[in-house]
């Protein structure tokens, strides 16, 4: 039970790596924004309270991967021509409407392209990774302890993959969505979130999986350290025109790319134009990572509304997966 | 300076000072509760805490319940905690016992067996209670298990015997009802998390009206056998405003008979 | 689950009159006690008032008395006793229920349970020497049950006998610490802990019975009874003032509760009238057309006491329930 | 002069006295009238609890070993009203209990009679608190 970690979804065994890459990292967006000049501070829309207005429905869909792919090592940005070529290549590679000759690959593609909403563009800065620090665009190495923990967890998950619900990923269990965070990452579909502001609260409502974070801006301290939550405990403040959100108190069972309960996540939201936000997050967890790391994602305004994503309520898949495993066992026993 | 003008100036200064002072004065003035017939603050009414202190006085995350069949209805709701300073200052041996209590809470929590809740737990059980106030006694009737306490406003002397709900002596400190409670047995718990006490428990409760429908409730807890120092919990209590609000019966004894005596039930002959 | 039995119907007849005994000799030292207040009412006495102007019934009161609820058969036709008759009767009763007696054989002896010093029955009849607490009907007896109620009662009794030690449901409501026969409502005298406290708040009256820490908070604000499907062991009480008399109407009794054969339709009316500094008259009327062939009324004086009401945590210390069932299981094993 | 009534009720008396005495529970259900038992022992503690008080005693056996017994009494509230407190029966007090063993044959019994070794009753109080005085007129 202790190993209820969703590592499997995020850093799955090698064999599934390509598929995952296709599904999650090949995101894109209808992005126009960051190509234009940033808004001047005085032109920023303001709420009635005078705070920078971040409200609206936003999408972080992009095809730019979190980490810089090995074949782009040493190349932090594309030229415009390279970016266009990359977008084309990704679009072809990720088109699941192509039926693969290999049945296993075919079943992994799951269903038609029209179910997806990955975006088709690289981020406007033409960066080759969302990670901006360290400069190599890669997640820093895990500490030896964290490495061991991650390996143990992975091994446990592999061994118990269909023994019970605990062997499935948190996403499959409808407990937490890998890309809904915090931090929020682009995913293959439903990359939408809504921001609402009152005078001392900001709400971030993520469509996946109907998670709403209500973030106090009133200077109140974090909750007691023994209160642990899947989404942690967030406190916000304004740094000029930037909303800064600090999140701690993550559940022991939550792990973002190898993080542990000591994760201190800092998110920064800056309105850069009427239709764009710059979203930046820094992961600081000295017991898990050898150094902090930071990613940036351009977020664009999108059409609402946010629809209900009642994950658990319709989760026939969990029953099917476990029932399938039991049926296989019965057959093997004969 | 003409006399009249001087008088005018003086009046003007006084007026300005007063006008300026009013809002400040109003802000600092503590809430003055409405009075009962005897001139004391009126605490009469049906009250209830709105928190999860009964699950755990300390801050706590949500977690699965102890009974699989109950699913989400039996799960434990989270809470930010009501203990001042965050942690209950247990002595080392007592901290160990609390851990054991917690591990065996389904078996050991007196609430599971429908036992009387004790004090202060009665105040933050997830059930309403009613204060009925008179000059000589203040009675508190709790919906949970029909528990009841009489608070003697004339000093009742020492408790003759130990009891679940203790022996309550009250007095007024300004608008605050202060209740000194002693004479406890060592059977009740403070919450479902196994927080406990010995028969040396001494509780001082403070009920302070802070607005028309809110009492601030504080309890200072002292027990030299269990805690390294006195500690305090505090929370608001809210008034029930429903039309015709009343306590109903929650006589839970009948609901626990199978749990407590089922193993002694006659087995059907085979 | 099968029928639950009504409140101690099987054993109720037995405690009609139980008594204290003053024992010579010395036991453990007793601290000094407060002197009792005088009890006779001054002439032209006006009841005191609470600060908000209601007749003041507050305090701790006891209804201990040896007078039986129903007139015993041997006193038929004799509504009042003479002083001599009353003295003889008291003496007889005291001897009869004296639990310090050891005669009569082991099965009687075990039933007497323990020494008299645990009890507090009162040692007198009601002051007017009426021979029953029931004042109406005039024969001082509970009216007969309707055929339907009689059948129900017989069935319950038979079920209780048959399943006496099968599980907790075979025991009386008092043994289960669910409802105390004498705590009511209505309130009757019993062998011990006959104390109750009245507290009057604005718009309500609380009747706190020591047995078994039952507190009734009774609204006086004219609101209607709780809806019909809300049922309780203590029913649902509403009060109002009729001159200097507090009148309390109680309905909504739970189906498992039965007062001397009553059912869920019982309408109980209690009247509290302060008649002197130290006495209030308590009168109750049982009206339940599906159970009794006519309504009936009893009257019991409550006397002021300087004592306090103590906690009676019945269920918490109820070793007896486990012992009774364990005894039955052990007897089965032996067979 | 005895009244005619006294004669009548005396005749009825035997019948009535055989009926069980009402209390919290039926004693014959818990205790076995065929197992009378009389013990002298040392109080180790008294549980001042309802519905019945329980006195714990240690009884020395002839071979020098000690057996612990639990002895059931009545509601302690009556004793409280008579001025006793939880300090009234200190551990170490020698008492004699005469009663019946419980039906489950554990070391429990009802304290039918509880006395000091010299025969004095353990608790003696003034019963009848709150009952109307013989000459009370208040009922009229």
GROMACS .gro file of C-alpha atoms in nm, chain C residues 8 11 14-15 18 20 22-23 25-31 33 36 39 62 64 74-75 78 81 84-85 88-89 91-92 96 99-102 106-115 117-128 130 171-172 174-177 180-182 191-193 195 210 275-276 279 281 301 303-305 307-314 316-320 323-324 326-327 330 334, chain D residues 1-6 8-10 12-14 16-36 46-47 49-56 70 72-85 88-90 93 98-100 102-106 108 110-116 120-140:
model
  198
  612UNK     CA    1  -3.999  -0.400   3.239
  615UNK     CA    2  -4.116  -0.707   3.684
  618UNK     CA    3  -4.300  -0.598   4.219
  619UNK     CA    4  -4.171  -0.255   4.304
  622UNK     CA    5  -4.034  -0.065   4.845
  624UNK     CA    6  -3.589   0.204   5.339
  626UNK     CA    7  -3.296   0.252   5.932
  627UNK     CA    8  -3.027   0.030   6.058
  629UNK     CA    9  -2.496   0.030   6.430
  630UNK     CA   10  -2.215   0.216   6.265
  631UNK     CA   11  -2.078   0.188   5.916
  632UNK     CA   12  -1.820   0.401   5.744
  633UNK     CA   13  -1.823   0.756   5.879
  634UNK     CA   14  -2.073   0.990   5.720
  635UNK     CA   15  -1.991   1.357   5.673
  637UNK     CA   16  -2.532   1.683   5.605
  640UNK     CA   17  -3.370   1.973   5.565
  643UNK     CA   18  -4.195   2.148   5.448
  666UNK     CA   19  -3.761   1.372   4.490
  668UNK     CA   20  -3.982   0.890   4.689
  678UNK     CA   21  -5.672  -0.580   4.990
  679UNK     CA   22  -5.742  -0.204   5.008
  682UNK     CA   23  -6.062   0.229   5.069
  685UNK     CA   24  -5.621   0.536   5.515
  688UNK     CA   25  -5.331   0.416   6.233
  689UNK     CA   26  -5.393   0.223   5.913
  692UNK     CA   27  -4.951  -0.023   6.007
  693UNK     CA   28  -4.931  -0.030   5.632
  695UNK     CA   29  -4.462  -0.101   5.887
  696UNK     CA   30  -4.588  -0.392   5.681
  700UNK     CA   31  -4.193  -0.687   5.325
  703UNK     CA   32  -3.356  -0.651   5.154
  704UNK     CA   33  -3.150  -0.706   5.467
  705UNK     CA   34  -3.382  -1.003   5.538
  706UNK     CA   35  -3.231  -1.338   5.457
  710UNK     CA   36  -3.190  -1.890   4.829
  711UNK     CA   37  -3.401  -1.808   4.524
  712UNK     CA   38  -3.584  -1.529   4.709
  713UNK     CA   39  -3.262  -1.422   4.875
  714UNK     CA   40  -3.068  -1.379   4.554
  715UNK     CA   41  -3.351  -1.166   4.421
  716UNK     CA   42  -3.313  -0.922   4.710
  717UNK     CA   43  -2.970  -0.853   4.564
  718UNK     CA   44  -2.796  -0.648   4.832
  719UNK     CA   45  -2.816  -0.450   5.151
  721UNK     CA   46  -2.807   0.089   5.242
  722UNK     CA   47  -2.793   0.107   4.861
  723UNK     CA   48  -3.157   0.216   4.845
  724UNK     CA   49  -3.355   0.532   4.893
  725UNK     CA   50  -3.721   0.455   4.874
  726UNK     CA   51  -3.870   0.703   5.111
  727UNK     CA   52  -4.032   0.580   5.429
  728UNK     CA   53  -4.377   0.732   5.407
  729UNK     CA   54  -4.699   0.726   5.217
  730UNK     CA   55  -4.815   1.038   5.038
  731UNK     CA   56  -4.920   1.298   5.291
  732UNK     CA   57  -5.296   1.274   5.238
  734UNK     CA   58  -5.440   0.813   4.970
  775UNK     CA   59  -3.368  -0.822   2.863
  776UNK     CA   60  -3.577  -0.531   2.990
  778UNK     CA   61  -3.375  -0.084   3.195
  779UNK     CA   62  -3.130  -0.372   3.195
  780UNK     CA   63  -3.029  -0.254   2.848
  781UNK     CA   64  -2.991   0.102   2.984
  784UNK     CA   65  -3.579   0.365   3.293
  785UNK     CA   66  -3.918   0.241   3.410
  786UNK     CA   67  -3.955   0.513   3.668
  795UNK     CA   68  -3.639   0.213   4.503
  796UNK     CA   69  -3.346   0.452   4.458
  797UNK     CA   70  -3.227   0.766   4.280
  799UNK     CA   71  -3.422   1.265   4.207
  814UNK     CA   72  -3.109   1.126   3.744
  879UNK     CA   73  -4.803   2.418   4.626
  880UNK     CA   74  -4.549   2.517   4.891
  883UNK     CA   75  -4.353   2.065   4.737
  885UNK     CA   76  -4.782   1.847   4.287
  905UNK     CA   77  -4.595   1.494   4.530
  907UNK     CA   78  -4.042   1.717   4.766
  908UNK     CA   79  -3.756   1.959   4.750
  909UNK     CA   80  -3.420   1.819   4.848
  911UNK     CA   81  -2.914   1.699   4.732
  912UNK     CA   82  -2.759   1.716   4.392
  913UNK     CA   83  -2.835   1.504   4.089
  914UNK     CA   84  -2.537   1.277   4.020
  915UNK     CA   85  -2.424   1.117   3.699
  916UNK     CA   86  -2.587   0.781   3.632
  917UNK     CA   87  -2.377   0.639   3.349
  918UNK     CA   88  -2.581   0.321   3.311
  920UNK     CA   89  -2.091   0.257   3.053
  921UNK     CA   90  -2.072   0.034   3.361
  922UNK     CA   91  -2.324  -0.227   3.254
  923UNK     CA   92  -2.118  -0.536   3.336
  924UNK     CA   93  -2.444  -0.710   3.423
  927UNK     CA   94  -2.257  -1.138   3.286
  928UNK     CA   95  -2.618  -1.243   3.230
  930UNK     CA   96  -2.225  -1.517   2.959
  931UNK     CA   97  -2.397  -1.704   3.241
  934UNK     CA   98  -2.196  -2.117   3.013
  938UNK     CA   99  -2.268  -2.752   3.054
  940UNK     CA  100  -5.458  -0.089   6.826
  941UNK     CA  101  -5.398  -0.270   6.507
  942UNK     CA  102  -5.642  -0.203   6.232
  943UNK     CA  103  -5.843  -0.461   6.045
  944UNK     CA  104  -5.638  -0.358   5.751
  945UNK     CA  105  -5.316  -0.475   5.910
  947UNK     CA  106  -5.564  -0.824   5.575
  948UNK     CA  107  -5.231  -0.711   5.444
  949UNK     CA  108  -5.042  -0.945   5.674
  951UNK     CA  109  -5.120  -1.107   5.165
  952UNK     CA  110  -4.766  -1.041   5.277
  953UNK     CA  111  -4.606  -1.376   5.219
  955UNK     CA  112  -4.577  -1.040   4.786
  956UNK     CA  113  -4.245  -1.088   4.958
  957UNK     CA  114  -4.164  -1.380   4.732
  958UNK     CA  115  -4.182  -1.155   4.427
  959UNK     CA  116  -3.849  -1.030   4.292
  960UNK     CA  117  -3.738  -0.695   4.420
  961UNK     CA  118  -3.715  -0.454   4.130
  962UNK     CA  119  -3.383  -0.294   4.062
  963UNK     CA  120  -3.169  -0.229   3.760
  964UNK     CA  121  -3.169  -0.593   3.663
  965UNK     CA  122  -3.306  -0.930   3.754
  966UNK     CA  123  -3.050  -1.069   3.993
  967UNK     CA  124  -3.151  -1.427   3.942
  968UNK     CA  125  -3.049  -1.388   3.578
  969UNK     CA  126  -2.695  -1.293   3.667
  970UNK     CA  127  -2.632  -1.482   3.991
  971UNK     CA  128  -2.686  -1.845   4.079
  972UNK     CA  129  -2.895  -1.911   4.388
  973UNK     CA  130  -2.744  -2.260   4.407
  974UNK     CA  131  -2.398  -2.115   4.459
  975UNK     CA  132  -2.407  -1.922   4.788
  985UNK     CA  133  -1.409   0.013   4.454
  986UNK     CA  134  -1.555   0.111   4.119
  988UNK     CA  135  -1.997   0.322   3.878
  989UNK     CA  136  -2.355   0.280   3.766
  990UNK     CA  137  -2.577   0.094   3.730
  991UNK     CA  138  -2.397  -0.103   4.002
  992UNK     CA  139  -2.093  -0.037   4.211
  993UNK     CA  140  -1.827  -0.311   4.205
  994UNK     CA  141  -1.596  -0.377   4.496
  995UNK     CA  142  -1.277  -0.566   4.413
 1009UNK     CA  143  -1.551  -0.872   4.205
 1011UNK     CA  144  -2.160  -0.627   4.287
 1012UNK     CA  145  -2.345  -0.363   4.488
 1013UNK     CA  146  -2.619  -0.111   4.416
 1014UNK     CA  147  -2.619   0.233   4.258
 1015UNK     CA  148  -2.345   0.439   4.424
 1016UNK     CA  149  -2.549   0.759   4.384
 1017UNK     CA  150  -2.749   0.668   4.694
 1018UNK     CA  151  -2.425   0.649   4.890
 1019UNK     CA  152  -2.312   0.986   4.749
 1020UNK     CA  153  -2.635   1.144   4.864
 1021UNK     CA  154  -2.567   1.003   5.205
 1022UNK     CA  155  -2.233   1.179   5.213
 1023UNK     CA  156  -1.995   0.904   5.115
 1024UNK     CA  157  -1.725   0.978   4.859
 1027UNK     CA  158  -1.484   0.634   5.181
 1028UNK     CA  159  -1.374   0.277   5.115
 1029UNK     CA  160  -0.995   0.284   5.096
 1032UNK     CA  161  -1.015  -0.236   5.425
 1037UNK     CA  162  -2.202  -1.297   5.167
 1038UNK     CA  163  -2.385  -1.361   4.840
 1039UNK     CA  164  -2.411  -1.571   4.528
 1041UNK     CA  165  -2.232  -1.536   3.897
 1042UNK     CA  166  -2.380  -1.789   3.658
 1043UNK     CA  167  -2.083  -1.780   3.424
 1044UNK     CA  168  -1.877  -1.913   3.717
 1045UNK     CA  169  -1.620  -1.637   3.695
 1047UNK     CA  170  -1.787  -1.247   4.047
 1049UNK     CA  171  -2.335  -1.017   4.431
 1050UNK     CA  172  -2.260  -0.859   4.764
 1051UNK     CA  173  -2.585  -0.969   4.921
 1052UNK     CA  174  -2.458  -0.865   5.265
 1053UNK     CA  175  -2.144  -0.657   5.300
 1054UNK     CA  176  -2.009  -0.609   5.650
 1055UNK     CA  177  -1.693  -0.548   5.842
 1059UNK     CA  178  -2.123  -0.399   6.126
 1060UNK     CA  179  -2.289  -0.302   5.798
 1061UNK     CA  180  -2.044  -0.137   5.557
 1062UNK     CA  181  -2.245   0.171   5.465
 1063UNK     CA  182  -2.511   0.306   5.692
 1064UNK     CA  183  -2.692   0.621   5.604
 1065UNK     CA  184  -3.016   0.799   5.659
 1066UNK     CA  185  -3.237   0.668   5.386
 1067UNK     CA  186  -3.545   0.843   5.267
 1068UNK     CA  187  -3.404   1.177   5.159
 1069UNK     CA  188  -3.673   1.382   5.003
 1070UNK     CA  189  -3.963   1.166   5.106
 1071UNK     CA  190  -4.251   1.352   5.262
 1072UNK     CA  191  -4.249   1.374   5.640
 1073UNK     CA  192  -4.512   1.173   5.826
 1074UNK     CA  193  -4.700   1.485   5.925
 1075UNK     CA  194  -4.665   1.656   5.588
 1076UNK     CA  195  -4.971   1.853   5.491
 1077UNK     CA  196  -4.843   1.963   5.160
 1078UNK     CA  197  -5.030   1.702   4.963
 1079UNK     CA  198  -5.371   1.852   5.031
   0.00000   0.00000   0.00000
